[in-house]
Coordinates of C-alpha atoms in Angstrom, one line a residue:
M1 CA -0.3 0.0 -27.4
G2 CA 3.2 0.4 -28.9
D3 CA 6.2 -1.9 -28.9
P4 CA 7.0 -3.9 -25.8
L5 CA 9.3 -2.2 -23.3
R6 CA 12.1 -3.6 -21.3
I7 CA 11.4 -2.5 -17.7
A8 CA 13.6 -2.8 -14.7
M9 CA 11.8 -2.4 -11.3
I10 CA 13.5 -1.8 -8.0
S11 CA 11.8 -2.8 -4.7
Y12 CA 13.6 -3.9 -1.6
Y13 CA 10.4 -5.7 -0.6
L14 CA 8.4 -8.5 -2.3
P15 CA 5.6 -10.7 -0.8
S16 CA 8.1 -13.6 -0.7
G17 CA 10.0 -12.0 2.1
S18 CA 7.9 -9.2 3.6
K19 CA 4.4 -8.1 4.5
I20 CA 5.1 -4.5 3.5
G21 CA 2.4 -3.3 1.1
V22 CA 4.8 -1.8 -1.4
G23 CA 6.1 -5.2 -2.2
Y24 CA 2.6 -6.5 -3.0
Q25 CA 2.0 -3.5 -5.2
V26 CA 5.3 -4.0 -7.1
H27 CA 4.6 -7.7 -7.6
A28 CA 1.1 -7.0 -8.9
L29 CA 2.3 -4.2 -11.2
A30 CA 5.2 -6.3 -12.6
N31 CA 2.9 -9.3 -13.3
A32 CA 0.4 -7.0 -15.0
M33 CA 3.1 -5.4 -17.2
A34 CA 4.4 -8.8 -18.1
D35 CA 0.9 -9.9 -19.1
R36 CA 0.8 -6.9 -21.4
G37 CA 3.8 -8.2 -23.3
H38 CA 6.6 -6.1 -21.6
E39 CA 9.8 -7.7 -20.5
V40 CA 10.0 -7.0 -16.8
T41 CA 12.8 -7.7 -14.3
V42 CA 12.5 -6.9 -10.6
F43 CA 15.6 -6.3 -8.5
S44 CA 14.9 -7.0 -4.9
A45 CA 16.4 -8.1 -1.6
C46 CA 13.6 -10.6 -1.2
P47 CA 13.6 -14.0 -3.0
P48 CA 11.5 -14.7 -6.1
V49 CA 7.7 -14.9 -5.7
P50 CA 6.3 -18.3 -6.7
D51 CA 3.6 -16.9 -9.1
A52 CA 5.8 -14.2 -10.6
R53 CA 5.5 -13.9 -14.4
Y54 CA 8.5 -11.5 -14.6
G55 CA 12.2 -11.9 -14.2
H56 CA 13.9 -11.6 -10.8
V57 CA 17.4 -10.6 -9.7
L58 CA 18.3 -11.0 -6.0
V59 CA 20.3 -8.2 -4.6
R60 CA 21.1 -9.2 -1.0
P61 CA 22.8 -6.7 1.3
R62 CA 24.8 -7.9 4.2
G63 CA 25.3 -6.4 7.7
S64 CA 23.4 -3.5 9.4
L65 CA 21.6 -0.6 7.6
R66 CA 20.6 -3.1 4.9
T67 CA 18.3 -0.7 3.0
F68 CA 21.1 1.8 2.6
R69 CA 23.5 -1.0 1.6
F70 CA 20.9 -2.2 -0.9
A71 CA 20.9 1.2 -2.5
T72 CA 24.6 1.2 -2.8
Q73 CA 24.6 -2.2 -4.5
L74 CA 22.0 -1.0 -7.0
R75 CA 24.4 1.7 -8.1
R76 CA 26.7 -1.0 -9.4
L77 CA 24.2 -2.7 -11.6
D78 CA 24.4 -2.5 -15.4
L79 CA 20.9 -1.5 -16.6
S80 CA 21.9 -0.5 -20.1
D81 CA 19.7 -3.2 -21.7
F82 CA 16.5 -1.7 -20.2
D83 CA 14.3 1.1 -21.6
V84 CA 12.8 2.1 -18.3
L85 CA 13.9 2.0 -14.7
H86 CA 10.9 2.2 -12.4
A87 CA 12.1 2.5 -8.8
H88 CA 9.8 2.0 -5.8
G89 CA 12.6 2.9 -3.4
D90 CA 16.4 3.0 -2.9
D91 CA 17.4 4.6 -6.2
Y92 CA 18.8 7.8 -4.8
W93 CA 22.4 7.0 -5.9
M94 CA 21.3 6.1 -9.4
W95 CA 21.6 9.4 -11.3
R96 CA 22.5 9.3 -15.0
H97 CA 22.5 5.5 -14.8
R98 CA 22.6 4.4 -18.4
V99 CA 18.8 3.8 -18.8
D100 CA 16.7 5.9 -21.1
A101 CA 13.9 6.7 -18.6
H102 CA 14.0 6.7 -14.8
V103 CA 10.7 6.8 -13.1
R104 CA 10.3 6.9 -9.3
T105 CA 7.1 6.3 -7.3
L106 CA 6.9 7.7 -3.8
H107 CA 4.5 5.4 -1.9
G108 CA 4.4 7.7 1.1
S109 CA 6.7 9.8 3.1
C110 CA 9.3 8.6 5.6
F111 CA 9.3 12.1 7.1
E112 CA 5.6 11.6 7.9
E113 CA 6.2 8.1 9.3
A114 CA 8.9 9.5 11.5
L115 CA 6.2 11.7 13.2
H116 CA 4.3 8.6 14.2
I117 CA 7.0 6.1 15.1
R118 CA 8.3 5.2 18.5
G119 CA 12.0 5.0 19.4
A120 CA 14.8 7.5 18.7
V121 CA 16.8 5.0 16.6
E122 CA 14.0 4.1 14.3
R123 CA 12.8 7.7 14.1
T124 CA 16.3 8.7 13.0
R125 CA 16.4 6.0 10.4
M126 CA 13.1 7.2 9.0
V127 CA 14.3 10.8 8.8
M128 CA 17.4 9.6 6.9
L129 CA 15.2 7.6 4.5
G130 CA 13.0 10.8 4.1
F131 CA 16.0 12.7 2.9
S132 CA 16.8 9.8 0.5
E133 CA 13.3 10.1 -0.9
V134 CA 13.9 13.8 -1.6
L135 CA 17.2 13.0 -3.4
A136 CA 15.5 10.3 -5.4
S137 CA 12.8 12.7 -6.6
V138 CA 15.6 14.9 -8.0
V139 CA 17.6 12.0 -9.5
A140 CA 14.6 10.5 -11.4
D141 CA 13.5 11.8 -14.7
K142 CA 9.9 11.7 -13.5
T143 CA 8.5 11.3 -10.0
V144 CA 5.0 10.1 -9.1
V145 CA 3.1 10.1 -5.8
V146 CA 0.3 7.7 -4.9
S147 CA -2.0 10.3 -3.3
P148 CA -2.2 14.1 -3.3
G149 CA -1.5 14.2 0.5
T150 CA 2.0 12.7 -0.2
R151 CA 2.9 15.9 -1.9
R152 CA 3.1 17.6 1.5
W153 CA 6.7 16.5 1.7
A154 CA 7.4 16.7 -2.1
P155 CA 5.4 19.7 -3.3
W156 CA 7.4 19.8 -6.6
V157 CA 5.9 16.5 -7.7
S158 CA 2.8 17.0 -9.7
T159 CA 1.9 13.6 -11.1
V160 CA -0.4 11.4 -9.0
I161 CA -1.0 7.7 -10.0
P162 CA -2.7 5.7 -7.2
N163 CA -1.9 2.2 -6.2
G164 CA -3.9 -0.5 -8.0
V165 CA -6.2 -3.1 -6.5
S166 CA -6.4 -6.6 -7.9
L167 CA -8.0 -9.0 -5.4
E168 CA -9.0 -12.5 -6.2
A169 CA -12.8 -12.2 -6.0
A170 CA -14.9 -14.2 -3.7
P171 CA -18.1 -15.8 -5.2
A172 CA -20.7 -13.2 -5.9
D173 CA -23.2 -15.0 -3.7
T174 CA -20.9 -15.2 -0.6
P175 CA -23.2 -14.2 2.3
R176 CA -22.3 -11.8 5.0
T177 CA -22.0 -13.4 8.5
S178 CA -25.2 -13.7 10.5
S179 CA -23.7 -11.7 13.4
P180 CA -21.8 -8.4 13.2
V181 CA -18.2 -8.6 12.1
V182 CA -15.5 -5.8 11.8
L183 CA -12.5 -6.7 9.7
F184 CA -9.0 -5.3 10.3
V185 CA -5.9 -5.9 8.1
G186 CA -2.6 -4.6 9.6
T187 CA -0.4 -4.9 12.7
W188 CA -1.4 -4.7 16.4
E189 CA 1.5 -2.3 17.1
G190 CA 2.9 0.5 15.1
R191 CA 1.1 3.0 12.8
K192 CA -1.6 0.5 11.8
R193 CA -2.9 0.7 15.4
G194 CA -4.7 -2.6 15.7
R195 CA -4.6 -2.2 19.5
V196 CA -6.5 1.1 19.3
L197 CA -9.3 -0.6 17.3
A198 CA -9.5 -3.6 19.6
E199 CA -9.8 -1.5 22.7
A200 CA -12.5 0.7 21.1
F201 CA -14.4 -2.4 19.9
V202 CA -14.3 -4.1 23.3
E203 CA -15.3 -1.0 25.1
H204 CA -18.1 0.2 22.9
V205 CA -19.3 -2.5 20.5
V206 CA -19.2 -5.7 22.6
P207 CA -21.4 -4.5 25.5
A208 CA -24.2 -3.5 23.1
L209 CA -23.7 -6.3 20.6
P210 CA -22.4 -9.3 22.5
D211 CA -22.3 -11.6 19.5
A212 CA -20.1 -9.1 17.4
E213 CA -16.6 -10.1 16.5
L214 CA -13.4 -8.3 15.4
W215 CA -11.5 -10.3 12.8
M216 CA -7.8 -9.2 12.8
V217 CA -5.6 -10.3 9.8
S218 CA -2.5 -9.7 11.8
R219 CA 0.5 -11.7 13.0
D220 CA 1.3 -9.8 16.2
V221 CA -2.0 -9.9 18.1
P222 CA -1.3 -10.9 21.7
D223 CA -2.6 -14.2 23.1
D224 CA -4.6 -12.6 25.9
V225 CA -7.1 -10.5 23.8
H226 CA -10.8 -10.4 24.5
P227 CA -12.7 -13.5 23.2
S228 CA -14.6 -11.4 20.7
V229 CA -11.3 -10.5 19.0
K230 CA -10.2 -13.2 16.6
A231 CA -6.5 -13.2 15.5
L232 CA -6.4 -14.7 12.0
G233 CA -2.6 -14.4 11.3
R234 CA -1.5 -14.3 7.7
V235 CA -4.0 -15.3 5.0
T236 CA -3.9 -16.0 1.3
D237 CA -5.3 -13.6 -1.3
A238 CA -8.3 -16.0 -1.7
E239 CA -8.9 -16.2 2.0
L240 CA -8.7 -12.4 2.3
A241 CA -11.2 -11.9 -0.5
D242 CA -13.6 -14.2 1.4
L243 CA -13.1 -12.2 4.6
Y244 CA -13.9 -9.0 2.8
A245 CA -17.0 -10.6 1.3
R246 CA -18.3 -11.9 4.7
A247 CA -17.6 -9.1 7.1
W248 CA -20.0 -6.2 7.8
T249 CA -17.5 -3.4 7.9
F250 CA -13.8 -2.7 7.5
C251 CA -11.8 -0.6 9.9
L252 CA -8.1 0.5 9.7
P253 CA -7.3 3.3 12.2
S254 CA -3.8 4.0 10.9
S255 CA -2.0 7.1 12.1
Y256 CA -0.4 7.3 8.6
E257 CA -0.9 5.8 5.2
G258 CA 0.5 7.2 1.9
F259 CA -2.3 5.4 0.1
G260 CA -3.8 2.4 2.1
I261 CA -4.5 -0.5 -0.2
P262 CA -6.8 -2.3 2.3
Y263 CA -9.2 0.6 2.1
A264 CA -9.5 0.3 -1.6
E265 CA -9.7 -3.5 -1.4
A266 CA -12.5 -3.4 1.1
M267 CA -14.4 -0.8 -1.0
A268 CA -13.9 -2.9 -4.2
S269 CA -15.5 -5.8 -2.2
R270 CA -18.5 -3.6 -1.3
L271 CA -17.5 -3.5 2.3
P272 CA -18.1 -0.2 4.1
V273 CA -14.9 1.5 5.4
V274 CA -14.2 3.3 8.7
A275 CA -10.9 5.0 9.1
T276 CA -9.1 7.6 11.1
P277 CA -8.0 10.6 9.1
N278 CA -4.6 10.4 7.3
P279 CA -3.4 11.3 3.8
G280 CA -4.2 7.9 2.3
S281 CA -7.6 7.4 3.9
R282 CA -8.7 10.9 2.9
F283 CA -7.8 10.3 -0.7
V284 CA -9.2 6.8 -1.0
T285 CA -12.5 7.6 0.7
D286 CA -12.7 10.9 -1.3
D287 CA -12.5 12.9 1.9
G288 CA -15.1 10.8 3.6
R289 CA -17.7 10.8 0.8
A290 CA -17.1 7.1 0.1
G291 CA -16.3 6.0 3.7
I292 CA -16.3 7.2 7.3
L293 CA -13.4 9.3 8.7
V294 CA -13.5 9.6 12.5
E295 CA -11.2 10.6 15.2
D296 CA -10.0 8.2 17.9
D297 CA -12.5 9.2 20.6
R298 CA -15.5 8.4 18.2
L299 CA -14.1 5.2 16.7
G300 CA -16.0 2.8 18.9
P301 CA -19.4 4.7 18.9
E302 CA -19.2 5.1 15.1
L303 CA -18.6 1.4 14.5
L304 CA -21.5 0.5 16.8
A305 CA -23.8 2.9 15.0
L306 CA -22.8 1.6 11.6
L307 CA -23.2 -2.1 12.6
R308 CA -26.8 -1.2 13.8
D309 CA -27.7 0.6 10.6
D310 CA -28.3 -1.7 7.6
E311 CA -29.4 1.1 5.3
R312 CA -26.3 3.2 6.0
R313 CA -23.9 0.2 5.4
T314 CA -25.6 -0.5 2.1
D315 CA -25.2 3.2 1.0
L316 CA -21.6 3.3 2.1
A317 CA -20.9 0.0 0.3
T318 CA -22.3 1.4 -2.9
R319 CA -20.4 4.7 -2.7
G320 CA -17.2 2.9 -1.8
W321 CA -17.5 0.4 -4.7
E322 CA -18.0 3.3 -7.1
R323 CA -15.0 5.1 -5.8
S324 CA -12.9 1.9 -6.0
R325 CA -13.2 1.9 -9.8
D326 CA -10.6 4.7 -9.8
F327 CA -8.1 2.2 -8.3
T328 CA -8.3 -0.8 -10.5
L329 CA -5.0 -2.4 -11.4
D330 CA -5.8 -2.2 -15.1
R331 CA -6.2 1.6 -14.9
V332 CA -3.0 2.0 -12.9
V333 CA -1.0 -0.1 -15.3
A334 CA -2.3 1.8 -18.3
A335 CA -1.4 5.1 -16.6
Y336 CA 2.2 3.9 -16.0
E337 CA 2.5 2.6 -19.6
D338 CA 1.5 6.1 -20.9
L339 CA 3.9 7.7 -18.5
Y340 CA 6.8 5.5 -19.5
R341 CA 6.2 6.2 -23.2
E342 CA 5.8 9.9 -22.5
V343 CA 9.1 10.2 -20.6
L344 CA 10.9 8.1 -23.3
S345 CA 9.5 10.3 -26.0
E346 CA 10.6 13.5 -24.3
L347 CA 14.1 12.2 -23.5
R348 CA 14.8 10.4 -26.8
G349 CA 13.4 13.3 -28.8
G350 CA 15.6 15.7 -27.0
A351 CA 18.7 13.6 -27.4

């Protein structure tokens, strides 16, 4: 495995202060690296996570445009004690920054998000962040994307390392619910499009299957939704694992995902996946071979057909589980370890 490395990770987000998926991925990756004997420190604008097994340095920007201020503050850090800087955002000012290897992961594209976001101000902010991602990919010694589709906006990046899934498993004998249940994880508004799913479910599924329910792990579901739509708010990892184990199918109709961790989590739980096409859903479902990709106008009818077809759900669950083996956290951590050492060897050897 080689000698332990001193690894600095950068992430504005962590689970202690944000529901953004990148933060959860960084937390899981940092913990796994620490468990492998590496010395890991995460620099973040969010407070420490209670179960963190890595070091934490709070970098708290003040005022407006906090992500840009965060990036400026990172430039002032002394990282000379570290072997590797692994940035998950906001490293675009950190060229030649006194660390032996600088790795950057692009978890998606802000340019792509700008195409699907509402509001001129927020769209402008996303475009600015998109240009910062391009700059970061030039500043880093090695840049990684989490899915091939992400390369649309960074075609010069050739290395793909997916996000990793590590979900606290529900008991193997946890039964599915007696009546049909569709599970959703995301937001009602925005690119996750919970509203789109709820409307399709109420229009197409409920009239044919009156006892069916839509479980929404979301904190912005309005109070006046249909009785068949159950807002669950925020849940723990153990509670989420139980929901994956008991539901009949999972649906996330995002307009854009760079990867889409919930797809992989559902598949790892042997839960059939239905999604609308985007770069992440295409990659995780292997272009629809391990899940169902469907346009908006067919979302409701496809969910209804799947809930009525036990054999098809079983087949999709098996194919999804097999595909999810490509996204285990252990495999992802090993890939990053190999990458760190490869970059260090190239740079130190050429010094």
